[in-house]
């Protein structure tokens, strides 16, 4: 899937229906900034919105994925439900990946936090202990952010 091509296709279909970004956004229950991000290829619509988007623009999900109108004699290997299910599973895997990154960062942060407590005694060792402590806190916070962000997407 070419995100920028899909964005251009959404733009073309929206213009063909004489809809503004705001009007399309109201029909889909999203912001006009979200429509702009789709059309500029910065992000893709959520799988839960794609079916409604396709119905509004009067296109099929296959045409949406291909970013072009289907020929009258074209044959599709997958039906619309299978494509929607594939998109849903892909987005779920992306969320799981972000959660795993967050967990990994938290575990590494905790390990560095424990290491920072074992180092100490002289000025240099105290300095290294402080550096390890700072890095570990930073990693833990970034890990919590990644996990929180992946849960908010659900």
mmCIF file of C-alpha atoms in Angstrom:
data_model
loop_
_atom_site.group_PDB
_atom_site.id
_atom_site.type_symbol
_atom_site.label_atom_id
_atom_site.label_comp_id
_atom_site.label_asym_id
_atom_site.label_seq_id
_atom_site.Cartn_x
_atom_site.Cartn_y
_atom_site.Cartn_z
ATOM 1 C CA UNK A 1 0.000 0.000 0.000
ATOM 2 C CA UNK A 2 1.388 3.335 -1.071
ATOM 3 C CA UNK A 3 0.284 5.825 1.560
ATOM 4 C CA UNK A 4 0.867 8.904 -0.587
ATOM 5 C CA UNK A 5 -0.957 7.373 -3.581
ATOM 6 C CA UNK A 6 -3.913 6.489 -1.352
ATOM 7 C CA UNK A 7 -3.891 10.050 -0.018
ATOM 8 C CA UNK A 8 -4.013 11.479 -3.535
ATOM 9 C CA UNK A 9 -6.821 9.078 -4.403
ATOM 10 C CA UNK A 10 -8.844 10.180 -1.373
ATOM 11 C CA UNK A 11 -8.272 13.799 -2.434
ATOM 12 C CA UNK A 12 -9.427 13.109 -6.024
ATOM 13 C CA UNK A 13 -12.544 11.249 -4.920
ATOM 14 C CA UNK A 14 -13.420 13.905 -2.339
ATOM 15 C CA UNK A 15 -13.096 16.642 -4.978
ATOM 16 C CA UNK A 16 -15.162 14.606 -7.453
ATOM 17 C CA UNK A 17 -17.950 14.441 -4.840
ATOM 18 C CA UNK A 18 -17.644 18.235 -4.280
ATOM 19 C CA UNK A 19 -16.892 17.739 -0.591
ATOM 20 C CA UNK A 20 -14.639 19.928 1.509
ATOM 21 C CA UNK A 21 -12.307 18.338 4.040
ATOM 22 C CA UNK A 22 -14.583 19.633 6.777
ATOM 23 C CA UNK A 23 -17.702 18.098 5.201
ATOM 24 C CA UNK A 24 -16.002 14.725 4.742
ATOM 25 C CA UNK A 25 -14.656 14.891 8.284
ATOM 26 C CA UNK A 26 -18.153 15.529 9.680
ATOM 27 C CA UNK A 27 -19.555 12.545 7.777
ATOM 28 C CA UNK A 28 -16.811 10.285 9.166
ATOM 29 C CA UNK A 29 -16.686 11.701 12.687
ATOM 30 C CA UNK A 30 -13.057 12.863 12.486
ATOM 31 C CA UNK A 31 -11.378 16.261 12.283
ATOM 32 C CA UNK A 32 -10.582 18.061 9.036
ATOM 33 C CA UNK A 33 -6.903 17.900 10.079
ATOM 34 C CA UNK A 34 -7.180 14.119 10.010
ATOM 35 C CA UNK A 35 -8.504 14.262 6.435
ATOM 36 C CA UNK A 36 -5.605 16.556 5.537
ATOM 37 C CA UNK A 37 -3.091 14.090 7.005
ATOM 38 C CA UNK A 38 -4.623 11.262 4.955
ATOM 39 C CA UNK A 39 -4.554 13.282 1.753
ATOM 40 C CA UNK A 40 -0.947 14.368 2.301
ATOM 41 C CA UNK A 41 0.119 10.758 2.894
ATOM 42 C CA UNK A 42 1.196 11.416 6.491
ATOM 43 C CA UNK A 43 -1.018 8.690 7.923
ATOM 44 C CA UNK A 44 -3.684 6.189 6.950
ATOM 45 C CA UNK A 45 -7.297 5.997 8.060
ATOM 46 C CA UNK A 46 -8.056 3.605 10.891
ATOM 47 C CA UNK A 47 -9.482 0.299 9.729
ATOM 48 C CA UNK A 48 -12.754 1.103 11.537
ATOM 49 C CA UNK A 49 -13.247 4.194 9.340
ATOM 50 C CA UNK A 50 -12.184 2.765 5.973
ATOM 51 C CA UNK A 51 -15.510 1.096 5.182
ATOM 52 C CA UNK A 52 -17.470 4.286 5.955
ATOM 53 C CA UNK A 53 -14.922 6.351 3.989
ATOM 54 C CA UNK A 54 -15.280 4.086 0.967
ATOM 55 C CA UNK A 55 -19.076 4.232 1.164
ATOM 56 C CA UNK A 56 -18.994 8.026 1.400
ATOM 57 C CA UNK A 57 -16.630 8.349 -1.585
ATOM 58 C CA UNK A 58 -18.523 5.590 -3.452
ATOM 59 C CA UNK A 59 -15.469 3.392 -3.980
ATOM 60 C CA UNK A 60 -14.676 -0.185 -3.044
ATOM 61 C CA UNK A 61 -12.111 -1.132 -0.432
ATOM 62 C CA UNK A 62 -10.061 -2.752 -3.204
ATOM 63 C CA UNK A 63 -10.017 0.533 -5.115
ATOM 64 C CA UNK A 64 -9.006 2.303 -1.907
ATOM 65 C CA UNK A 65 -6.078 -0.085 -1.357
ATOM 66 C CA UNK A 66 -5.009 0.106 -5.030
ATOM 67 C CA UNK A 67 -5.518 3.901 -5.055
ATOM 68 C CA UNK A 68 -7.188 3.706 -8.438
ATOM 69 C CA UNK A 69 -10.555 2.942 -9.960
ATOM 70 C CA UNK A 70 -11.021 -0.705 -10.830
ATOM 71 C CA UNK A 71 -11.519 -1.676 -14.436
ATOM 72 C CA UNK A 72 -14.909 -3.160 -15.269
ATOM 73 C CA UNK A 73 -13.341 -6.507 -16.189
ATOM 74 C CA UNK A 74 -10.954 -6.701 -13.215
ATOM 75 C CA UNK A 75 -10.966 -9.781 -11.002
ATOM 76 C CA UNK A 76 -10.202 -9.527 -7.293
ATOM 77 C CA UNK A 77 -8.545 -12.343 -5.375
ATOM 78 C CA UNK A 78 -9.927 -11.153 -2.011
ATOM 79 C CA UNK A 79 -13.303 -9.853 -0.972
ATOM 80 C CA UNK A 80 -13.904 -6.621 0.927
ATOM 81 C CA UNK A 81 -14.315 -8.368 4.306
ATOM 82 C CA UNK A 82 -10.955 -10.118 3.981
ATOM 83 C CA UNK A 83 -9.197 -6.858 3.122
ATOM 84 C CA UNK A 84 -10.810 -5.054 6.064
ATOM 85 C CA UNK A 85 -9.819 -7.903 8.389
ATOM 86 C CA UNK A 86 -6.238 -7.758 7.078
ATOM 87 C CA UNK A 87 -6.078 -3.999 7.722
ATOM 88 C CA UNK A 88 -7.445 -4.485 11.249
ATOM 89 C CA UNK A 89 -4.863 -7.158 12.054
ATOM 90 C CA UNK A 90 -2.045 -5.040 10.614
ATOM 91 C CA UNK A 91 -2.988 -2.104 12.838
ATOM 92 C CA UNK A 92 -3.240 -4.405 15.871
ATOM 93 C CA UNK A 93 0.281 -5.681 15.161
ATOM 94 C CA UNK A 94 1.563 -2.091 14.936
ATOM 95 C CA UNK A 95 0.055 -1.380 18.356
ATOM 96 C CA UNK A 96 1.579 -4.561 19.783
ATOM 97 C CA UNK A 97 4.973 -3.574 18.377
ATOM 98 C CA UNK A 98 4.797 -0.197 20.121
ATOM 99 C CA UNK A 99 3.820 -1.906 23.380
ATOM 100 C CA UNK A 100 6.757 -4.305 23.071
ATOM 101 C CA UNK A 101 9.179 -1.409 22.444
ATOM 102 C CA UNK A 102 7.831 0.285 25.553
ATOM 103 C CA UNK A 103 8.218 -2.849 27.673
ATOM 104 C CA UNK A 104 11.741 -3.371 26.377
ATOM 105 C CA UNK A 105 12.716 0.196 27.287
ATOM 106 C CA UNK A 106 11.247 -0.180 30.767
ATOM 107 C CA UNK A 107 13.132 -3.433 31.394
ATOM 108 C CA UNK A 108 16.423 -1.937 30.166
ATOM 109 C CA UNK A 109 15.750 1.170 32.267
ATOM 110 C CA UNK A 110 15.196 -0.925 35.391
ATOM 111 C CA UNK A 111 18.391 -2.880 34.702
ATOM 112 C CA UNK A 112 20.358 0.362 34.339
ATOM 113 C CA UNK A 113 18.731 1.697 37.508
ATOM 114 C CA UNK A 114 19.942 -1.360 39.384
ATOM 115 C CA UNK A 115 23.423 -0.961 37.868
ATOM 116 C CA UNK A 116 23.528 2.669 38.981
ATOM 117 C CA UNK A 117 23.124 1.549 42.606
ATOM 118 C CA UNK A 118 26.076 -0.862 42.365
ATOM 119 C CA UNK A 119 28.452 1.842 41.132
ATOM 120 C CA UNK A 120 29.699 4.362 43.645
ATOM 121 C CA UNK A 121 32.434 5.194 46.108
ATOM 122 C CA UNK A 122 34.678 7.668 44.364
ATOM 123 C CA UNK A 123 33.862 10.907 42.541
ATOM 124 C CA UNK A 124 34.093 9.261 39.114
ATOM 125 C CA UNK A 125 32.009 6.275 40.191
ATOM 126 C CA UNK A 126 29.404 8.603 41.729
ATOM 127 C CA UNK A 127 29.298 10.559 38.466
ATOM 128 C CA UNK A 128 28.797 7.352 36.447
ATOM 129 C CA UNK A 129 26.125 6.252 38.903
ATOM 130 C CA UNK A 130 24.281 9.527 38.347
ATOM 131 C CA UNK A 131 24.562 9.219 34.568
ATOM 132 C CA UNK A 132 23.228 5.645 34.656
ATOM 133 C CA UNK A 133 20.416 6.747 36.956
ATOM 134 C CA UNK A 134 19.442 9.593 34.606
ATOM 135 C CA UNK A 135 19.503 7.399 31.514
ATOM 136 C CA UNK A 136 17.468 4.700 33.258
ATOM 137 C CA UNK A 137 14.779 7.162 34.341
ATOM 138 C CA UNK A 138 14.655 8.537 30.789
ATOM 139 C CA UNK A 139 14.282 5.063 29.292
ATOM 140 C CA UNK A 140 11.539 4.138 31.735
ATOM 141 C CA UNK A 141 9.629 7.331 30.948
ATOM 142 C CA UNK A 142 9.938 6.779 27.178
ATOM 143 C CA UNK A 143 8.790 3.167 27.671
ATOM 144 C CA UNK A 144 5.746 4.290 29.650
ATOM 145 C CA UNK A 145 4.994 6.875 26.929
ATOM 146 C CA UNK A 146 5.185 4.213 24.171
ATOM 147 C CA UNK A 147 2.885 1.858 26.051
ATOM 148 C CA UNK A 148 0.437 4.624 26.913
ATOM 149 C CA UNK A 149 0.311 5.794 23.330
ATOM 150 C CA UNK A 150 -0.365 2.295 22.016
ATOM 151 C CA UNK A 151 -3.245 1.874 24.497
ATOM 152 C CA UNK A 152 -4.745 5.226 23.493
ATOM 153 C CA UNK A 153 -4.850 4.091 19.856
ATOM 154 C CA UNK A 154 -7.065 1.159 20.818
#
